[in-house]
mmCIF file of C-alpha atoms in Angstrom:
data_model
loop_
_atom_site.group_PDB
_atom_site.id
_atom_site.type_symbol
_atom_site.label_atom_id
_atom_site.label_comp_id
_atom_site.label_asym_id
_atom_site.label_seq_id
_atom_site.Cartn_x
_atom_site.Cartn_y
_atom_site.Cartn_z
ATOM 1 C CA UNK F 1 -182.536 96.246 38.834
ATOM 2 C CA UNK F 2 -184.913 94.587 36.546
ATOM 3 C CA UNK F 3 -186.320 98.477 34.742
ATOM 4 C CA UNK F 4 -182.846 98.918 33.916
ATOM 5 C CA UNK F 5 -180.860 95.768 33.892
ATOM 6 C CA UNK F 6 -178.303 96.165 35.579
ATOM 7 C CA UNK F 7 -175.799 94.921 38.041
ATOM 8 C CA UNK F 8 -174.694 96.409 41.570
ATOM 9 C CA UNK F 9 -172.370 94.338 44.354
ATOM 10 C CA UNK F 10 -171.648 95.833 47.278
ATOM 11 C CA UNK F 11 -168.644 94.815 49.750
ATOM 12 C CA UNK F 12 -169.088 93.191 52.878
ATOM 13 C CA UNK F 13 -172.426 93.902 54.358
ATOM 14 C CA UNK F 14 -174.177 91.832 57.648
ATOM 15 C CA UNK F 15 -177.522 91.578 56.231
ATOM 16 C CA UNK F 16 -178.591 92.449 60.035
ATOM 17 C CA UNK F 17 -177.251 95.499 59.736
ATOM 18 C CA UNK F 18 -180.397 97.515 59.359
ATOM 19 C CA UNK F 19 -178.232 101.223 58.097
ATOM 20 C CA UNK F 20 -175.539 99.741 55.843
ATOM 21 C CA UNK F 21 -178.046 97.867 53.849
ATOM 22 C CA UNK F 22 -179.872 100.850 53.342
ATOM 23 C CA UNK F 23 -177.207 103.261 52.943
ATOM 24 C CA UNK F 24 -176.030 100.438 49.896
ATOM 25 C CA UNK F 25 -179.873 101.211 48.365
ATOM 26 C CA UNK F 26 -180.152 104.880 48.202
ATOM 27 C CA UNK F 27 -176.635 104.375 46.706
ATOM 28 C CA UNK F 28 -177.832 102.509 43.781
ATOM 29 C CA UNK F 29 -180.682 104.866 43.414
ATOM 30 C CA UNK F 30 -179.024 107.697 43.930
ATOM 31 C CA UNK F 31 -175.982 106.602 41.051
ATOM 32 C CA UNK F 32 -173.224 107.014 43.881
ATOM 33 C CA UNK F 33 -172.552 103.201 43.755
ATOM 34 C CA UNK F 34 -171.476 102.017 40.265
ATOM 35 C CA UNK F 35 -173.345 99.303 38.093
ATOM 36 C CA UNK F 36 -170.606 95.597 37.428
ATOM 37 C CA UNK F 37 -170.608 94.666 34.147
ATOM 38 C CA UNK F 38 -168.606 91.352 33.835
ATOM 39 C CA UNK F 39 -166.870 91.896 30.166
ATOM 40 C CA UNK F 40 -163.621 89.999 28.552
ATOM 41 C CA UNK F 41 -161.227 92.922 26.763
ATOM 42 C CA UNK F 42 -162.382 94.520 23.925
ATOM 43 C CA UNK F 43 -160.774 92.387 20.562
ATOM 44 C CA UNK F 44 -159.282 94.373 18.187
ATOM 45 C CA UNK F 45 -161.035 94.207 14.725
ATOM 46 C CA UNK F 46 -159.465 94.072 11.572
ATOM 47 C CA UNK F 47 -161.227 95.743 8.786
ATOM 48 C CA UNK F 48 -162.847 93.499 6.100
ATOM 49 C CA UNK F 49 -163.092 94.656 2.563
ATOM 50 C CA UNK F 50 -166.740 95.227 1.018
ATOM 51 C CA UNK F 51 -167.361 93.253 -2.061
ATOM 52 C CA UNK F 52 -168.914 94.731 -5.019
ATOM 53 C CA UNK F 53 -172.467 93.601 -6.744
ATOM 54 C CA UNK F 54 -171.713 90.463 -5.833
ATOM 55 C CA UNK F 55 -170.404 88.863 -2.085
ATOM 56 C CA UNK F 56 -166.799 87.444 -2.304
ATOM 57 C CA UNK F 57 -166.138 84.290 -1.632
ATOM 58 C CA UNK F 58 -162.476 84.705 -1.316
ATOM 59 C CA UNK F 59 -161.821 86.770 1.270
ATOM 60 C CA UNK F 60 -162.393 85.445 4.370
ATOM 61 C CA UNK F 61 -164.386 87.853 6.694
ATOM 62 C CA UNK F 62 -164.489 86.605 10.604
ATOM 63 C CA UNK F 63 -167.239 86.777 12.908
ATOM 64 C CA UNK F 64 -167.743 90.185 15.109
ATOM 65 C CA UNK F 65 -166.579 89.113 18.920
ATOM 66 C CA UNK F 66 -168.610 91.075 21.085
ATOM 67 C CA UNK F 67 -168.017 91.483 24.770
ATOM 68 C CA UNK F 68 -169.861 92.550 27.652
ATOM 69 C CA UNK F 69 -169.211 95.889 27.264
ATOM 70 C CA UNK F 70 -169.584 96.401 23.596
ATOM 71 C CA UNK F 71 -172.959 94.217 22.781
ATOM 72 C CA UNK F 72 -175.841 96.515 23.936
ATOM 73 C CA UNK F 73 -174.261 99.055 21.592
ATOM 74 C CA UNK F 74 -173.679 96.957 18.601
ATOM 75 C CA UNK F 75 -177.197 95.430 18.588
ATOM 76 C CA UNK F 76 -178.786 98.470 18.780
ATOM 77 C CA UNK F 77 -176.810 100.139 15.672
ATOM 78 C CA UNK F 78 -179.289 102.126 13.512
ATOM 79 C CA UNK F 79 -179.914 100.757 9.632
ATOM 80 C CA UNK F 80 -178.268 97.493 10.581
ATOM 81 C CA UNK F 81 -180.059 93.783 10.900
ATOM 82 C CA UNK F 82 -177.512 92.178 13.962
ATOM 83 C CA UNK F 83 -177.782 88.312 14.127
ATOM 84 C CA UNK F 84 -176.375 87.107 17.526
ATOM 85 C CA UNK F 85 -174.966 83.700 18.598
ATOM 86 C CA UNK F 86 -174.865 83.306 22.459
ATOM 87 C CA UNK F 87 -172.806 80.705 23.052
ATOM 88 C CA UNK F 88 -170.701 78.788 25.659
ATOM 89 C CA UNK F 89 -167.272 76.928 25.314
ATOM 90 C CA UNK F 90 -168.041 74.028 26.941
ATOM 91 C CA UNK F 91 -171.453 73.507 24.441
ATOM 92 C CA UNK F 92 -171.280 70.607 22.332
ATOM 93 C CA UNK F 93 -174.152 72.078 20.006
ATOM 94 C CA UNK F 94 -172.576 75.079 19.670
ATOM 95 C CA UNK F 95 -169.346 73.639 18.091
ATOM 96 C CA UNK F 96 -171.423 72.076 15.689
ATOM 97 C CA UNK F 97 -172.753 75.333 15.022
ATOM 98 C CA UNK F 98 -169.023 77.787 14.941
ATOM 99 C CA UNK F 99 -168.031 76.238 11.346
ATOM 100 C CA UNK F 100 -171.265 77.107 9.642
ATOM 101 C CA UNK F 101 -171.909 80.920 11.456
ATOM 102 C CA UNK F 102 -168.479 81.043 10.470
ATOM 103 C CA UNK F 103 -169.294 80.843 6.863
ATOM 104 C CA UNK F 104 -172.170 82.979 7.159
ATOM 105 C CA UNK F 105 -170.438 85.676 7.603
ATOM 106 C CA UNK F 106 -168.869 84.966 4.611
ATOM 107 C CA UNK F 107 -171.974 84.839 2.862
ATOM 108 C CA UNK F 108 -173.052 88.239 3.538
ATOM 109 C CA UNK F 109 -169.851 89.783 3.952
ATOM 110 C CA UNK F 110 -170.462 92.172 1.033
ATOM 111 C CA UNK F 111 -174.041 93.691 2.966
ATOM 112 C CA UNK F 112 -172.319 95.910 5.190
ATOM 113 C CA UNK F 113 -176.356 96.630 6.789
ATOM 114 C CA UNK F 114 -175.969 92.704 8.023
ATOM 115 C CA UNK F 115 -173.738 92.379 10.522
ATOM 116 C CA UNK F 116 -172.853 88.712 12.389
ATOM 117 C CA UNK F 117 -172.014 88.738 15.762
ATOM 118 C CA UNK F 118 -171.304 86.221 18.450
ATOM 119 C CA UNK F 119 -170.864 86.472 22.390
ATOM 120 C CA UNK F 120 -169.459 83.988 25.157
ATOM 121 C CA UNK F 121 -172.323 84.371 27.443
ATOM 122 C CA UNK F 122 -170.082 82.723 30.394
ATOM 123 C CA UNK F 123 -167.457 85.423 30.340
ATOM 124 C CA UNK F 124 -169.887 88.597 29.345
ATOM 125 C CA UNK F 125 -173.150 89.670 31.061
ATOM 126 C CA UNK F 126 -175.769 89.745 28.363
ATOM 127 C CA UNK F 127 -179.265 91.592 29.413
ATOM 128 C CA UNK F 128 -181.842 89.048 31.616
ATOM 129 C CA UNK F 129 -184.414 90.353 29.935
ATOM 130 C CA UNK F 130 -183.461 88.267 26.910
ATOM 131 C CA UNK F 131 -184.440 85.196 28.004
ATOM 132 C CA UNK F 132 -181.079 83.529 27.622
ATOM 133 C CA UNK F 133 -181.787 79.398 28.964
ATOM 134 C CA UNK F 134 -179.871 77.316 26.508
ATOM 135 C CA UNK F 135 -177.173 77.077 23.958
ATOM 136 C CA UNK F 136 -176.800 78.011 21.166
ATOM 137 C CA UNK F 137 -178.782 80.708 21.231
ATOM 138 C CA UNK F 138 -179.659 83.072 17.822
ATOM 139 C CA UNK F 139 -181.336 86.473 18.681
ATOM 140 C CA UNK F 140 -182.010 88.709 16.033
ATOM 141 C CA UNK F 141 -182.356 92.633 16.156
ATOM 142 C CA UNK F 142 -183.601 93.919 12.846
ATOM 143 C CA UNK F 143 -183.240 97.594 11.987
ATOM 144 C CA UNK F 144 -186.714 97.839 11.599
ATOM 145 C CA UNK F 145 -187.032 97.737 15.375
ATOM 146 C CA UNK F 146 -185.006 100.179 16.402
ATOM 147 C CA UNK F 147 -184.277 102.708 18.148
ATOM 148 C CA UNK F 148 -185.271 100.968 21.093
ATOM 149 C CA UNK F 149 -186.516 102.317 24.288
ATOM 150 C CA UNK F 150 -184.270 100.680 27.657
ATOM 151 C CA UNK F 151 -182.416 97.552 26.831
ATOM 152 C CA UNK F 152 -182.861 96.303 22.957
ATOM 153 C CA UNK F 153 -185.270 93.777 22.523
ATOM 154 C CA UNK F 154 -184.388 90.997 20.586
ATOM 155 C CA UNK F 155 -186.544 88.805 18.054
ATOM 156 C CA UNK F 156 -185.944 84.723 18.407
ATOM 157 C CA UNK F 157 -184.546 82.793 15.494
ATOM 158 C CA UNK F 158 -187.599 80.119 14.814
ATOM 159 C CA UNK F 159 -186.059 78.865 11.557
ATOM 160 C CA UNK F 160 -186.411 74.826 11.393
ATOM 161 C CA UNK F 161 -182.710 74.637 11.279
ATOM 162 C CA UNK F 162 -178.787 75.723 11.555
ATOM 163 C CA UNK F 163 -177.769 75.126 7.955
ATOM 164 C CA UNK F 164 -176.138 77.542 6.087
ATOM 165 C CA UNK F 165 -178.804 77.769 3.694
ATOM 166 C CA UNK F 166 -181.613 77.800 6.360
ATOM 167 C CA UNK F 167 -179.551 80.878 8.013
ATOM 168 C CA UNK F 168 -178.967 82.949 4.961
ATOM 169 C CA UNK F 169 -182.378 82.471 4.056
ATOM 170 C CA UNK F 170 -183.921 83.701 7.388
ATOM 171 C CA UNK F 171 -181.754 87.432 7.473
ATOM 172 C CA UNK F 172 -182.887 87.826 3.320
ATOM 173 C CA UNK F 173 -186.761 86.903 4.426
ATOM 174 C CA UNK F 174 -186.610 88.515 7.966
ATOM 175 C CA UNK F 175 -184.308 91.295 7.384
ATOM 176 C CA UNK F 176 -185.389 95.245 7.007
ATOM 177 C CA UNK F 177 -184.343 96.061 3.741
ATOM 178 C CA UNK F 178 -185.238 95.086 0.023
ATOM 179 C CA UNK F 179 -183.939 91.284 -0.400
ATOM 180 C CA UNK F 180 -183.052 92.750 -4.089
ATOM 181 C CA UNK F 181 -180.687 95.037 -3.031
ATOM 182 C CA UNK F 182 -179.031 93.154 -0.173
ATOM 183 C CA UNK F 183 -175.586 92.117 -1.509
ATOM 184 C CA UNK F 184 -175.211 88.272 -0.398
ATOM 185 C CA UNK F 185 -173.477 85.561 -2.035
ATOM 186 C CA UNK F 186 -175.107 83.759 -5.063
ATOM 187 C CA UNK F 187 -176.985 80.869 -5.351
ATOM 188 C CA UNK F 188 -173.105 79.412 -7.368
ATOM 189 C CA UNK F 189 -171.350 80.659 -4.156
ATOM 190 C CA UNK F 190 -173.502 79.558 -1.482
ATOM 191 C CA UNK F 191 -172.492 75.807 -2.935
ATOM 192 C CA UNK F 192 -168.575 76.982 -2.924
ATOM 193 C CA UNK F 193 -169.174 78.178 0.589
ATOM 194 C CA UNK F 194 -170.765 74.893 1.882
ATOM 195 C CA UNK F 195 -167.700 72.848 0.531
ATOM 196 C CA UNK F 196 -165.467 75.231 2.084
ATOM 197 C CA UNK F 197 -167.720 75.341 5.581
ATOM 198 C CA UNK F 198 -167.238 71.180 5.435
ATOM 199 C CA UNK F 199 -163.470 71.719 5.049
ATOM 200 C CA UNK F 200 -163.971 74.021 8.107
ATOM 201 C CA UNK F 201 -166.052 71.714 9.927
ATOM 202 C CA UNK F 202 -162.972 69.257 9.294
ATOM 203 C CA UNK F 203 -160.457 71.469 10.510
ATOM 204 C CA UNK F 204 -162.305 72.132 13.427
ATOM 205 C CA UNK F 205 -162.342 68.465 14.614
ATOM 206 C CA UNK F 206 -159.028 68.321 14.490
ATOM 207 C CA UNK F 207 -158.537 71.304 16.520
ATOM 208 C CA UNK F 208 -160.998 70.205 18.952
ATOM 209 C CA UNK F 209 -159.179 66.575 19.112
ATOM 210 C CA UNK F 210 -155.719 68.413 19.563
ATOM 211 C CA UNK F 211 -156.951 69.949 22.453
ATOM 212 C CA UNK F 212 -158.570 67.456 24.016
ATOM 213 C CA UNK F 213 -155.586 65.309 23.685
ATOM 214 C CA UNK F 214 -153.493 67.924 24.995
ATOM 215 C CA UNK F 215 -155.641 69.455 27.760
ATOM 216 C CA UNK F 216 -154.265 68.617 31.242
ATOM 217 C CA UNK F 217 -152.073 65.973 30.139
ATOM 218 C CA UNK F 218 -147.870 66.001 30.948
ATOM 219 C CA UNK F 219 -145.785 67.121 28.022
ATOM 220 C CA UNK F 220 -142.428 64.747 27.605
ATOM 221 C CA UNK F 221 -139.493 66.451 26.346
ATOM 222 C CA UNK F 222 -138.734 63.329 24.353
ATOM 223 C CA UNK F 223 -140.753 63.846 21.061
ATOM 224 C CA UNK F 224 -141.487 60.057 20.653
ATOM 225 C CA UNK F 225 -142.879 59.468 24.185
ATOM 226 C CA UNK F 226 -144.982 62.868 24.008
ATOM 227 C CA UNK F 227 -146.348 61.678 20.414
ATOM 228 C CA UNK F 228 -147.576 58.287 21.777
ATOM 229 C CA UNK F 229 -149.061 60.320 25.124
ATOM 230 C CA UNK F 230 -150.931 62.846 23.062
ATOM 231 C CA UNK F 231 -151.273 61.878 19.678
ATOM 232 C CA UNK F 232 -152.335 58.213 20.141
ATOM 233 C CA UNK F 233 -153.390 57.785 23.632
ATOM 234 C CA UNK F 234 -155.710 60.241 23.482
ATOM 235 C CA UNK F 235 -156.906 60.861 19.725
ATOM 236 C CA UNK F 236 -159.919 58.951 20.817
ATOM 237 C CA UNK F 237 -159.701 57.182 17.455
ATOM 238 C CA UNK F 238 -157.705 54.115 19.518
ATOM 239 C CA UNK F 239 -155.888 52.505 16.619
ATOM 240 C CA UNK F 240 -152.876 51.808 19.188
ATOM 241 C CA UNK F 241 -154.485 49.199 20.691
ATOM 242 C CA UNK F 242 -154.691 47.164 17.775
ATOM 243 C CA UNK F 243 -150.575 48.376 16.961
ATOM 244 C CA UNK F 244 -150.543 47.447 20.254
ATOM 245 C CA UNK F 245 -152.136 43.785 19.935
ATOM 246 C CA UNK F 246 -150.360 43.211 16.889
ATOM 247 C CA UNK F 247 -146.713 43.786 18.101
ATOM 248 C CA UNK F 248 -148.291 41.974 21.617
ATOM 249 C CA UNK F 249 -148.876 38.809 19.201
ATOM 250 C CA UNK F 250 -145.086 39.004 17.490
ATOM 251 C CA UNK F 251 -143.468 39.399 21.167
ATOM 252 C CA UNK F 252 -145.416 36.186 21.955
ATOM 253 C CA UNK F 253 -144.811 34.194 18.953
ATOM 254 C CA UNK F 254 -140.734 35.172 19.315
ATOM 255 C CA UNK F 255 -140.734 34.186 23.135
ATOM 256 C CA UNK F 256 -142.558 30.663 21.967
ATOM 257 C CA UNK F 257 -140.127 30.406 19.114
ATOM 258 C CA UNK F 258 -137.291 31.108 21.545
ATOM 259 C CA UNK F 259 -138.377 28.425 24.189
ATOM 260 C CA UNK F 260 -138.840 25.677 21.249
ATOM 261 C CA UNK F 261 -135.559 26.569 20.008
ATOM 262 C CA UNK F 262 -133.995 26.693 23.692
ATOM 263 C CA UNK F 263 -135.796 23.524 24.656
ATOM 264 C CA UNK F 264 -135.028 21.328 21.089
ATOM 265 C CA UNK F 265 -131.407 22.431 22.243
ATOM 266 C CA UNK F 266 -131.424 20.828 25.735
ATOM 267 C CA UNK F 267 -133.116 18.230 24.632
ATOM 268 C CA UNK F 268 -130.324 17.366 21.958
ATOM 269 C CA UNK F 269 -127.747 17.704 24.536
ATOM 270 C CA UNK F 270 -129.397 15.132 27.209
ATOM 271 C CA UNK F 271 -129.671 12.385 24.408
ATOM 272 C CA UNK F 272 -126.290 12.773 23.198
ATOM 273 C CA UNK F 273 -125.190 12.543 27.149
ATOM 274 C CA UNK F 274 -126.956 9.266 27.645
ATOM 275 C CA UNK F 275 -125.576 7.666 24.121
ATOM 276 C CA UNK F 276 -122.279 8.453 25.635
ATOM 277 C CA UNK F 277 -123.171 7.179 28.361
ATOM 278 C CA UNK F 278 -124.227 3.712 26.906
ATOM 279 C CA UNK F 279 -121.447 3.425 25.160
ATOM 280 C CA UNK F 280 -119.057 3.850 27.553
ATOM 281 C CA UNK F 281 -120.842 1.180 30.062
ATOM 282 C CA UNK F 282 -121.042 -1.629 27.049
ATOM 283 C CA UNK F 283 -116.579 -1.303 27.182
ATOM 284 C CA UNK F 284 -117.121 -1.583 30.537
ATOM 285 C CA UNK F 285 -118.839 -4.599 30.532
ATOM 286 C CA UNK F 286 -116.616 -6.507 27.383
#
């Protein structure tokens, strides 16, 4: 229903069939058929320690995981500025984009009124009324806009960029509250946190490479066969081919310097055979 948003299947009806498909109407209306919501579990959240003045840079806070069933609620929580990634697994952009949302959080980890969220659009039904065409998507909900009336309406991020700078700077400028009192990480920190959110970025290539090397491949129970299947066939870096060439160009070299050898030897033998030979006909003859 597009007023409310939601969702309703019903089982197996023959669109012909004039009375079932109304009887499945008046149901919805009436509430005696239930909405679908399409939502992964609800993860378990560990709590995160609130820094003091200052945001910690030690502790490492993780983005919220919202679900299906728990993001209408969260983005609409009074006296709290929500910043949303929509995102999808498969998204090239949006990998690009985990390591430095990652370290976002970080950032403002010590302003419990911020709060960094992220949901997997392809496993959770997010509202249609947010617009939702592309990813990565960034939807903010400011505090100042709530409570809202029906389904929360989101703001769009229109910063020029995904840095980490760019991102911390839009929820101090576009937030609700006093950018003096908001509790983020220093102008110091912010440069500790982009060293650690390339170390991240790092991490996360390799990661991503693992699994790609691994994903729908046949594991070998001998360790050296299933290192050369996953680890160099498909790192996508290739360097086997030139081990490869290389040990290619020493088999060659030892089968031409076996043939030479082989050949010098047979060679040896036939003369020495025919100076018998010789020798033995010129008794003959005297």
């Amino acid at each position: 229903l597009p007023s409310t948003d939601l969702k309703y299947k019903s089982g197996k009806i023959d669109i012909r069939d004039k009375d079932a498909m109304t009887d499945f109407v008046r149901g919805v209306i009436s509430g005696t058929v239930p909405n679908v919501l399409k939502s992964e579990p609800v993860p378990v959240v560990p709590p995160v320690p609130v820094g003091g003045s200052k945001a910690s840079t030690t502790v490492k806070a993780a983005v919220l995981k919202l679900v299906g069933s728990t993001v209408l609620e969260t983005v609409s929580s009074p006296d709290k500025d929500v910043l949303l990634l929509v995102f999808a697994p498969w998204c090239e952009h949006c990998k690009k984009i985990v390591p430095t949302y990652d370290i976002l959080v970080r950032a403002v980890q010590g302003e419990s009124r911020i709060v960094i969220a992220k949901i997997n659009a392809l496993a959770n039904d997010i509202p249609a009324s947010w617009g939702v065409k592309a990813f990565p998507t960034l939807l903010w909900f400011p505090a100042k806009d709530k409570p809202y009336k029906g389904v929360p309406t989101p703001r769009n991020y229109w910063d020029a960029g995904f840095s980490l700078l760019e991102l911390v700077g839009f929820v101090q400028r576009e937030g609700s509250f006093d950018p003096k009192t908001l509790k983020v990480a220093t102008t110091e920190q912010l440069g500790t946190l982009m060293g650690d959110e390339e170390a991240l970025r790092n991490k996360y290539d390799v990661e991503e490479r693992q699994y790609r090397r691994n994903e729908g491949r046949q594991v070998f129970e001998n360790p050296v066969l299933d290192f050369l299947a996953g680890e160099v066939v498909f790192d996508g870096k290739r360097w086997h081919l030139a081990v490869a060439g290389l040990l290619g160009i020493v088999a060659l070299c030892g089968f031409y310097y076996i043939s030479m050898v082989l050949f010098s030897g047979s060679k040896v033998v036939s003369s020495s055979g025919s100076s018998a030979s010789s020798v033995g006909r010129k008794k003959k003859t005297t």
